[in-house]
PDB file of C-alpha atoms and ligand atoms in Angstrom:
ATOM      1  CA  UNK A  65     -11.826 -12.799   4.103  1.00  0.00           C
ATOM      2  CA  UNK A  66     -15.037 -14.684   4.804  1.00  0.00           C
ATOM      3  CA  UNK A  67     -18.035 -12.569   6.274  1.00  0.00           C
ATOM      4  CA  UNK A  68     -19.898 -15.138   8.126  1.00  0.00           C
ATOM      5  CA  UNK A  69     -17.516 -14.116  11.120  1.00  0.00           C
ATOM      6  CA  UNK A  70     -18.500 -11.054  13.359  1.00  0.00           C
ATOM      7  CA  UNK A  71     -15.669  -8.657  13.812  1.00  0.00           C
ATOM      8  CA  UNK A  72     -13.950  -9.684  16.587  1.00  0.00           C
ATOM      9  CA  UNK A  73     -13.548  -6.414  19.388  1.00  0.00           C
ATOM     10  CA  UNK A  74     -10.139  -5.528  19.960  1.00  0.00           C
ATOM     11  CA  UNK A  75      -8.361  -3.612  22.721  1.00  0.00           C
ATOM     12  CA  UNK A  76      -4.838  -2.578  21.650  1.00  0.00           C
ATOM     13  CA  UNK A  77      -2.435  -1.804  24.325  1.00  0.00           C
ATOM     14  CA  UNK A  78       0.826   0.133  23.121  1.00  0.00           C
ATOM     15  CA  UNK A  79       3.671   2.467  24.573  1.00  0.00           C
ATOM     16  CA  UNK A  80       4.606   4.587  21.460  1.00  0.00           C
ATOM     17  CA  UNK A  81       4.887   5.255  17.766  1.00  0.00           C
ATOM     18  CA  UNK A  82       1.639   2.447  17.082  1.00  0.00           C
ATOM     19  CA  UNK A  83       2.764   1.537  13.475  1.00  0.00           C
ATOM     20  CA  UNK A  84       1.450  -1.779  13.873  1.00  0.00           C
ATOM     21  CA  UNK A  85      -2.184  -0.216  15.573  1.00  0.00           C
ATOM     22  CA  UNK A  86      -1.964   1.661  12.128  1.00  0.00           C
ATOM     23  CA  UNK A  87      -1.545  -1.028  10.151  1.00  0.00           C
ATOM     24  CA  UNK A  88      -4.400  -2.702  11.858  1.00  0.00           C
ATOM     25  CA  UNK A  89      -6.524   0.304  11.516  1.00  0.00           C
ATOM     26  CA  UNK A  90      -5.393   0.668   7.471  1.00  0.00           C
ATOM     27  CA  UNK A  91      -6.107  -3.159   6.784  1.00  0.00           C
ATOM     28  CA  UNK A  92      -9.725  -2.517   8.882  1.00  0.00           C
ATOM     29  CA  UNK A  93     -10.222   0.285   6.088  1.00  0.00           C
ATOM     30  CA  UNK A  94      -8.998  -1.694   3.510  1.00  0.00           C
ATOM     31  CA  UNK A  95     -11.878  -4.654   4.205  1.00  0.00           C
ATOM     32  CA  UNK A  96      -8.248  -7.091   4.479  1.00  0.00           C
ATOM     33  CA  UNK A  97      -9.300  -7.409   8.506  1.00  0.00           C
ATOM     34  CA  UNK A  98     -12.629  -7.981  10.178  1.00  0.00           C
ATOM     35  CA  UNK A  99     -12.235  -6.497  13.668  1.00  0.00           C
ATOM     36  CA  UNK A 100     -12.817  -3.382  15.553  1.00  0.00           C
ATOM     37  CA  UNK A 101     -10.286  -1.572  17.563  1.00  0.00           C
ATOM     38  CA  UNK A 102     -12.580  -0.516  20.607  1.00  0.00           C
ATOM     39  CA  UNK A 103     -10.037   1.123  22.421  1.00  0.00           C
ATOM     40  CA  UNK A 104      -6.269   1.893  22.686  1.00  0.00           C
ATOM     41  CA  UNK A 105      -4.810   1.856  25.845  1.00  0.00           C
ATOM     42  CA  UNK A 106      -0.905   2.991  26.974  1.00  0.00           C
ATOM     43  CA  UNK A 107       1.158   3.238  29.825  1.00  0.00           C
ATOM     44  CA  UNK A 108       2.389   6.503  28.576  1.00  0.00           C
ATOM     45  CA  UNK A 109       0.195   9.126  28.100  1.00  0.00           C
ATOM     46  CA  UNK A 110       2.667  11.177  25.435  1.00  0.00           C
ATOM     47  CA  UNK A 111       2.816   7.687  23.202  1.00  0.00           C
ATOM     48  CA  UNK A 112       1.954   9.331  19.254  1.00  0.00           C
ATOM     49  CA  UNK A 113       0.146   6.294  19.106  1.00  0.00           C
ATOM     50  CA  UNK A 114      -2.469   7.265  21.642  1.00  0.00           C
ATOM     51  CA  UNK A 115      -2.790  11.118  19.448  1.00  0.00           C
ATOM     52  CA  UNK A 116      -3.655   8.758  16.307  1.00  0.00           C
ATOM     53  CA  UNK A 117      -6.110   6.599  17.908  1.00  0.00           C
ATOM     54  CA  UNK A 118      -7.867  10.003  19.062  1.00  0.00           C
ATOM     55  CA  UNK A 119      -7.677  11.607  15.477  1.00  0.00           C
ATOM     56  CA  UNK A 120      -9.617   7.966  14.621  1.00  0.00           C
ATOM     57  CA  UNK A 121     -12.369   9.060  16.931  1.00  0.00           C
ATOM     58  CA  UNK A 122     -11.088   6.130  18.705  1.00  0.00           C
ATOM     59  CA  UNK A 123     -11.457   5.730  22.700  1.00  0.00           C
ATOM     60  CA  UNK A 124      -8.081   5.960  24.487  1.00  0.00           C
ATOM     61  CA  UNK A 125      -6.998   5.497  28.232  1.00  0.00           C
ATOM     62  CA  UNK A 126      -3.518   6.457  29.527  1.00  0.00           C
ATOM     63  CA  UNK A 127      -2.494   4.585  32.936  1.00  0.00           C
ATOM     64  CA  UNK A 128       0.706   5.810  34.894  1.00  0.00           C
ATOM     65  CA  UNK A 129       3.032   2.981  36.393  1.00  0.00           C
ATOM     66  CA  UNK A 130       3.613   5.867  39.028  1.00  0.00           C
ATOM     67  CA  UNK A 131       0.214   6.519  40.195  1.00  0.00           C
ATOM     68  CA  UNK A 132       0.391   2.797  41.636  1.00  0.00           C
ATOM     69  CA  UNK A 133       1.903   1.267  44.301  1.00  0.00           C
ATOM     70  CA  UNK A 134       2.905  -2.271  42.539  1.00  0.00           C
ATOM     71  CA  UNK A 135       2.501  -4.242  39.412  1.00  0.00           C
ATOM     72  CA  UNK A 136      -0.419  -6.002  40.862  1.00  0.00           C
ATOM     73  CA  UNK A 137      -2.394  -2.808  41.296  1.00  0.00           C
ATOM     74  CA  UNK A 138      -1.302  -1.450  38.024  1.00  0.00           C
ATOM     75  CA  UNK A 139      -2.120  -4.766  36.342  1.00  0.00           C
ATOM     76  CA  UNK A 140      -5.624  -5.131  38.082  1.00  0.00           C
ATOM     77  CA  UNK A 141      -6.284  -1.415  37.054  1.00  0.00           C
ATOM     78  CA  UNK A 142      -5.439  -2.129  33.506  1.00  0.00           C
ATOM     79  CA  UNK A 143      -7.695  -5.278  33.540  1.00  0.00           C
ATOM     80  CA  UNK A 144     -10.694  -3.277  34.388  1.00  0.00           C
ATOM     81  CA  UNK A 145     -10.340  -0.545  31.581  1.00  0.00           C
ATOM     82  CA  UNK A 146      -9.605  -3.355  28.949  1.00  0.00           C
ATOM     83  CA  UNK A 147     -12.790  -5.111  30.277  1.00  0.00           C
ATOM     84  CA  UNK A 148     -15.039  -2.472  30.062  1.00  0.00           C
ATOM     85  CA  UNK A 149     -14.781  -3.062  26.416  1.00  0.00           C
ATOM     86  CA  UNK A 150     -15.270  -6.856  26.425  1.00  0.00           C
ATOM     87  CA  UNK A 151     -12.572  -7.573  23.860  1.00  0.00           C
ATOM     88  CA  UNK A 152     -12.397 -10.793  22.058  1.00  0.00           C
ATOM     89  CA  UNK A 153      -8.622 -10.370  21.828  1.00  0.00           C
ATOM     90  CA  UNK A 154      -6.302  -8.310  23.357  1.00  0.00           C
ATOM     91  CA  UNK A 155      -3.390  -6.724  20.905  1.00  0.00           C
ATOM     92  CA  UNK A 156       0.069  -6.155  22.889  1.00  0.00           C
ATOM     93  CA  UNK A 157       1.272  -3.516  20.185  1.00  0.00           C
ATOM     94  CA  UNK A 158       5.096  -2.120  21.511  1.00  0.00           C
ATOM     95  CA  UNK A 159       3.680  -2.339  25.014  1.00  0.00           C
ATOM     96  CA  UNK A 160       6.841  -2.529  26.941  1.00  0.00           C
ATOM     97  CA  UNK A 161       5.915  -3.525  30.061  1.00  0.00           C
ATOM     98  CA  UNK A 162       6.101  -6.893  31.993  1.00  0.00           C
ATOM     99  CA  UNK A 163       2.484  -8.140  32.542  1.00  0.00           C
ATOM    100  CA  UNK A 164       1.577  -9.779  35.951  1.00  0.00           C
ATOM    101  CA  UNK A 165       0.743 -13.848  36.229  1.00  0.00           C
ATOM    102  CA  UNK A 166      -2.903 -12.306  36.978  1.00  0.00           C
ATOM    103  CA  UNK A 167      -3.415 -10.612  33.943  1.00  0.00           C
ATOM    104  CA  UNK A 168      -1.992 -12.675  31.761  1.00  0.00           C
ATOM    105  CA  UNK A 169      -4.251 -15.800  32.998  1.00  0.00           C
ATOM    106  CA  UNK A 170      -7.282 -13.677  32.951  1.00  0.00           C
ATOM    107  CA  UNK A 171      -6.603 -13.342  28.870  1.00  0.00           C
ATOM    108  CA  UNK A 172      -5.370 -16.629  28.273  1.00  0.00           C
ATOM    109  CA  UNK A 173      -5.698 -17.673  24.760  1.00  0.00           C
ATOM    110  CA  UNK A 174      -6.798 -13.626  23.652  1.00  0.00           C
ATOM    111  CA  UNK A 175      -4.186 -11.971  24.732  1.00  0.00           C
ATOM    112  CA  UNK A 176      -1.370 -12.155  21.815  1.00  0.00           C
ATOM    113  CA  UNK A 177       2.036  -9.988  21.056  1.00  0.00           C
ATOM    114  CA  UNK A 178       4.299  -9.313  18.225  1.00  0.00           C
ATOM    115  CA  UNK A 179       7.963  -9.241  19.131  1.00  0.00           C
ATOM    116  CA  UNK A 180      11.078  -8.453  16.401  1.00  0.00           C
ATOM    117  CA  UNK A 181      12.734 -11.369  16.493  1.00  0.00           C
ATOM    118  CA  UNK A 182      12.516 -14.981  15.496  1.00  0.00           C
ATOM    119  CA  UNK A 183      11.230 -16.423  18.920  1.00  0.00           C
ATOM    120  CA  UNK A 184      12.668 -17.891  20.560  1.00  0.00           C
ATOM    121  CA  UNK A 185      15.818 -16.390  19.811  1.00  0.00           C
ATOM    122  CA  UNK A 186      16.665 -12.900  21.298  1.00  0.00           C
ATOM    123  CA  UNK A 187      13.462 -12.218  23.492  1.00  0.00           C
ATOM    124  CA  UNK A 188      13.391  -8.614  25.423  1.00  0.00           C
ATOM    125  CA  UNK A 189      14.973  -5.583  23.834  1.00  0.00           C
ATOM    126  CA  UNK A 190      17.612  -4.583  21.297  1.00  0.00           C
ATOM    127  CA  UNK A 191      16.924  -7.575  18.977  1.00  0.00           C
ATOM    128  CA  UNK A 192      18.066  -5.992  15.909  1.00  0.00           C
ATOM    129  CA  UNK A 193      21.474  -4.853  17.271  1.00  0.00           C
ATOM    130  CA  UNK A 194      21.816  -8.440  18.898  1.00  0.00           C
ATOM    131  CA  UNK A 195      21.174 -10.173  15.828  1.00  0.00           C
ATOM    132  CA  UNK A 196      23.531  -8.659  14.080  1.00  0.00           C
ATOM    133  CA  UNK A 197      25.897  -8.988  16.948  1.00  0.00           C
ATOM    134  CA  UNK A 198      25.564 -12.797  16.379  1.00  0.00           C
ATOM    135  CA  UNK A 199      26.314 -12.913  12.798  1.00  0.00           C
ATOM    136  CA  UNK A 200      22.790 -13.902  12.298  1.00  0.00           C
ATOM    137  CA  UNK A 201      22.229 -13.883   8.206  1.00  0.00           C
ATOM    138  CA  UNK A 202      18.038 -14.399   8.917  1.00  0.00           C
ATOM    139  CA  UNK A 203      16.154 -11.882  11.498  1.00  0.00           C
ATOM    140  CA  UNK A 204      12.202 -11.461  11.730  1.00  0.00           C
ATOM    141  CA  UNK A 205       9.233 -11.052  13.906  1.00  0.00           C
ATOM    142  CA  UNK A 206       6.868 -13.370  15.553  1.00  0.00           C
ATOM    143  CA  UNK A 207       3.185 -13.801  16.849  1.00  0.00           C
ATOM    144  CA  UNK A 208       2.978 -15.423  19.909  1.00  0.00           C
ATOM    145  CA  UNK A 209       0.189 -16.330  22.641  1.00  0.00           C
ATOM    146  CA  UNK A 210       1.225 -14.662  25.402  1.00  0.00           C
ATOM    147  CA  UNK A 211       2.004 -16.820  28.753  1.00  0.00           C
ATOM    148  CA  UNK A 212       3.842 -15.882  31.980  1.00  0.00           C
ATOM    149  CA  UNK A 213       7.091 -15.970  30.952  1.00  0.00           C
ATOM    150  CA  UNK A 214       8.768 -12.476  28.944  1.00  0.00           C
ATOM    151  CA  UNK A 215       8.581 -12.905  25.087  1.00  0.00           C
ATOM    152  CA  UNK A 216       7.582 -16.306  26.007  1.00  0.00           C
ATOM    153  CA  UNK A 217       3.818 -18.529  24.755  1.00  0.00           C
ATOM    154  CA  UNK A 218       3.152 -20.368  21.842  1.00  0.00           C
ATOM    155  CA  UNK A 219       4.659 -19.090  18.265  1.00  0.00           C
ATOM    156  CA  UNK A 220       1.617 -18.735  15.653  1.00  0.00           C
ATOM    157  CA  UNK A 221       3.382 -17.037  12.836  1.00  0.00           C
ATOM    158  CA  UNK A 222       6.690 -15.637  11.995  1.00  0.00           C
ATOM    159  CA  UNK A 223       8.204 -13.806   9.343  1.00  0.00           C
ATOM    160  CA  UNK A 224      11.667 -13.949   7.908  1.00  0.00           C
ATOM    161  CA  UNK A 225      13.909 -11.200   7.049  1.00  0.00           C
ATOM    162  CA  UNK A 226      17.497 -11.449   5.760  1.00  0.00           C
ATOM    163  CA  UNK A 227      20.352  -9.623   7.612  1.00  0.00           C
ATOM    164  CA  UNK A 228      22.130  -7.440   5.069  1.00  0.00           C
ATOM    165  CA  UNK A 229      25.954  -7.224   5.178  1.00  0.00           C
ATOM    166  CA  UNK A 230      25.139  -3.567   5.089  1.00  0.00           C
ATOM    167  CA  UNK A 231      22.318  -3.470   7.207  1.00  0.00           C
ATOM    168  CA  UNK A 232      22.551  -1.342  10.781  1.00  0.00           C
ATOM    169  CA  UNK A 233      20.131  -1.861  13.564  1.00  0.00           C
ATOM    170  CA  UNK A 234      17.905   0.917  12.248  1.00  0.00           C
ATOM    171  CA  UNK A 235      17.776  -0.321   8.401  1.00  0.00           C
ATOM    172  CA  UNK A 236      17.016  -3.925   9.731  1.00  0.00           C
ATOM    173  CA  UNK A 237      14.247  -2.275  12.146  1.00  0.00           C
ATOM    174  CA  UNK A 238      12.874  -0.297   9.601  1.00  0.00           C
ATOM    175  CA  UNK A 239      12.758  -4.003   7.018  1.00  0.00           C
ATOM    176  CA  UNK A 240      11.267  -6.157  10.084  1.00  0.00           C
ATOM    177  CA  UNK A 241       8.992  -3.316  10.861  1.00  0.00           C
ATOM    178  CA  UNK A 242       7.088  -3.550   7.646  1.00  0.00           C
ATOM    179  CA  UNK A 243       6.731  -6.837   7.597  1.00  0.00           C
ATOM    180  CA  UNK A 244       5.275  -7.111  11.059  1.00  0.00           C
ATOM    181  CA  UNK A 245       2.743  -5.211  10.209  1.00  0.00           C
ATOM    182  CA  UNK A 246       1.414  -7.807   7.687  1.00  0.00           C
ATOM    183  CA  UNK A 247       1.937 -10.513   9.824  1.00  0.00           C
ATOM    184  CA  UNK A 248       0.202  -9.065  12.784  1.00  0.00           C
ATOM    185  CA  UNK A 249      -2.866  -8.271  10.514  1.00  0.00           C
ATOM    186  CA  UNK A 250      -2.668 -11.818   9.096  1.00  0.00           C
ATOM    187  CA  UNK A 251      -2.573 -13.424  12.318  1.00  0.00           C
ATOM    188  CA  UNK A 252      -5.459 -11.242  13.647  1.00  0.00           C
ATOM    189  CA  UNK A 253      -7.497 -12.063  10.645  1.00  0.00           C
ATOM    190  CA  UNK A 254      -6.755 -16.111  11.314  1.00  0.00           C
ATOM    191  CA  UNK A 255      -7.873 -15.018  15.371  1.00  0.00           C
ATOM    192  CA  UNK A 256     -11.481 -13.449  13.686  1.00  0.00           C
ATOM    193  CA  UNK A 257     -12.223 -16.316  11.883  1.00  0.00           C
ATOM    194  CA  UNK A 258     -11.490 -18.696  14.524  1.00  0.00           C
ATOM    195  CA  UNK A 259      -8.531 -20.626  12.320  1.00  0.00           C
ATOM    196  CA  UNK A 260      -6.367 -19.932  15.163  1.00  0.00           C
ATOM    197  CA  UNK A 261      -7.042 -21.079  18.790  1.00  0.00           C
ATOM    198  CA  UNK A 262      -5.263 -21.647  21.540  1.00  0.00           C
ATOM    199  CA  UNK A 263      -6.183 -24.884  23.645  1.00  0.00           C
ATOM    200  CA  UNK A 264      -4.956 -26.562  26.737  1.00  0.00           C
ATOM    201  CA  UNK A 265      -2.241 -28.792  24.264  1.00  0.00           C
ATOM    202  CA  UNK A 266      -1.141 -24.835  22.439  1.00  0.00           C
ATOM    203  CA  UNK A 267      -2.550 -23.282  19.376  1.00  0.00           C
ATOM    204  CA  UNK A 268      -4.681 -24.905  17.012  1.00  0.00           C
ATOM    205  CA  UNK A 269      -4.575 -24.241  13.274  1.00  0.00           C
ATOM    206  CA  UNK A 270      -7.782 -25.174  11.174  1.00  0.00           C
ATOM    207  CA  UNK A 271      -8.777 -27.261  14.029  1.00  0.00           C
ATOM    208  CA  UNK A 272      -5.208 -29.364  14.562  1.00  0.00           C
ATOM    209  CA  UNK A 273      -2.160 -28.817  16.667  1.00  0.00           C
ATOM    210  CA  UNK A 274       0.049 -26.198  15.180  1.00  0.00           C
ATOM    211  CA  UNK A 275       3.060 -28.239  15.523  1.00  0.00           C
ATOM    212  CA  UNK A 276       5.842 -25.310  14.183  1.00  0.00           C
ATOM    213  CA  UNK A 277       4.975 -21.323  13.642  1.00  0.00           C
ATOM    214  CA  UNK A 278       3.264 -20.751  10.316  1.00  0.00           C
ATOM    215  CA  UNK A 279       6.044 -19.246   8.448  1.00  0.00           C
ATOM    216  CA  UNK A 280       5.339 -16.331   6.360  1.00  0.00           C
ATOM    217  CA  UNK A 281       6.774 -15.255   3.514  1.00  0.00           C
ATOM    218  CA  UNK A 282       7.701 -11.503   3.445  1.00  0.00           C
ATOM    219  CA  UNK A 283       5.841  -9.120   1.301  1.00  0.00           C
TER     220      UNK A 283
HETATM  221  C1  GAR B 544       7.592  -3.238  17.313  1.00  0.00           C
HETATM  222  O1  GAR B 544       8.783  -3.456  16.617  1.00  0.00           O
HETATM  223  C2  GAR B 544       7.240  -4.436  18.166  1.00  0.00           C
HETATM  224  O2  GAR B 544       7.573  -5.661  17.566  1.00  0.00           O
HETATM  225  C3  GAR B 544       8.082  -4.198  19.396  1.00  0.00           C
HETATM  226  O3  GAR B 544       7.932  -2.820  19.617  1.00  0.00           O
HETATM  227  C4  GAR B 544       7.770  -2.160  18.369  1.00  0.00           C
HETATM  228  C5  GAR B 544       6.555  -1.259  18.462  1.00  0.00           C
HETATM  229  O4  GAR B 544       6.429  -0.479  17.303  1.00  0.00           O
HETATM  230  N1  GAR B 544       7.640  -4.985  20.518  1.00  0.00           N
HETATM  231  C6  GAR B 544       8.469  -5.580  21.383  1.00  0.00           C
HETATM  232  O5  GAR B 544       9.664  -5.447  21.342  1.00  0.00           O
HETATM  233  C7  GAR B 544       7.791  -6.422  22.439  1.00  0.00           C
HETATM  234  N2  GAR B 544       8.738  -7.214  23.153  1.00  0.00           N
HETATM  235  P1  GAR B 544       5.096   0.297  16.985  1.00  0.00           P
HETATM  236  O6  GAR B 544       4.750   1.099  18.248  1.00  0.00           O
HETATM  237  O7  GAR B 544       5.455   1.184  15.833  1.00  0.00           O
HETATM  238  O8  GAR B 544       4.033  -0.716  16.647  1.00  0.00           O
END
């Protein structure tokens, strides 16, 4: 980790358990990530994330779909709380909801999301069922950019894991689960000390095109 960077502010937005905010928050502790989570926000106010961020002496927001009319008002809502804390990136962390053209412009290139697949194959939910549905023999998780389109935007990083003849959906969760974490904290790191960018041609890597997804190998 090189300390000439300041730690980049993050907002984390997430709808329940918030492993990966922990891991963030453990690899913060551990001096493995500069950043600062400055708030985490959720669209459900029971999420055991939310209860953990709190124990952290960490601000936390809760914003009901149902006290909105539309997406548009719940998105613009959402966009004000996040920018009261003038984020440098915004961490889609298991936030299951569909984000408005709006809001997703208004982050463009700091607004990033982890997803348990290898992107682009089986965006949206069920992943680990669906890959071993396919006969898949590799599974994983990605980083992306986040764009417009669902599970969509540029890959930065994935991680591979292999699909065990054994394996159910929950065993293969539980495997891709731990390695997201790492790979979300690496990517973030690469995000604080400006390695990875993304620019009107997609991310940049040290400066050059990222061509392909860094691929990661799995702890
Ligand atoms: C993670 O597996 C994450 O990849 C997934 O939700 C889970 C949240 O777990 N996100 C998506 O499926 C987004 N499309 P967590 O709350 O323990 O971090």
């Amino acid at each position: 980790m090189t300390e000439a960077h300041a730690p980049v502010k993050l907002v984390v937005l997430i709808s329940g358990r918030g492993s990966n905010l922990r891991a963030i928050l453990d690899a913060i502790d551990a001096g493995e990530l500069s950043a600062v989570v400055s708030a985490v926000i959720s669209n459900r106010a029971e999420a055991p994330g939310l209860v953990y961020a709190r124990e952290r002496a960490i601000d936390t927001l809760a914003l009901d779909a149902r006290d909105y009319p539309d997406r548009e008002a719940y998105d613009q809502a959402l966009q004000g709380m996040v920018d009261l804390f003038h984020p440098g990136l915004v961490v889609l962390a298991g936030f299951m909801r569909i984000l408005t053209p709006g809001f997703v412009r208004h982050y463009a290139g700091r607004l990033i999301n982890i997803h348990p697949s290898l992107l682009p194959e089986f965006r949206g939910l069920n992943t680990h069922q669906r890959a071993i549905e396919a006969g898949a023999d590799e599974h994983g998780a990605s980083v992306h950019f986040v764009t417009e389109e669902l599970d969509g935007g540029p890959v930065i990083a994935q991680v591979h894991v292999p699909v065990l003849v054994e394996d159910s959906p929950e065993s293969l969760a539980q495997r891709v689960l731990e390695q997201e974490h790492h790979l979300y904290v690496k990517v973030i790191q690469w995000i604080a000390e400006g390695r990875v960018t993304l620019e009107d041609d997609g991310p940049h890597f040290d400066g050059k095109p990222l061509k392909t997804p860094k691929q990661l190998e799995a702890k």
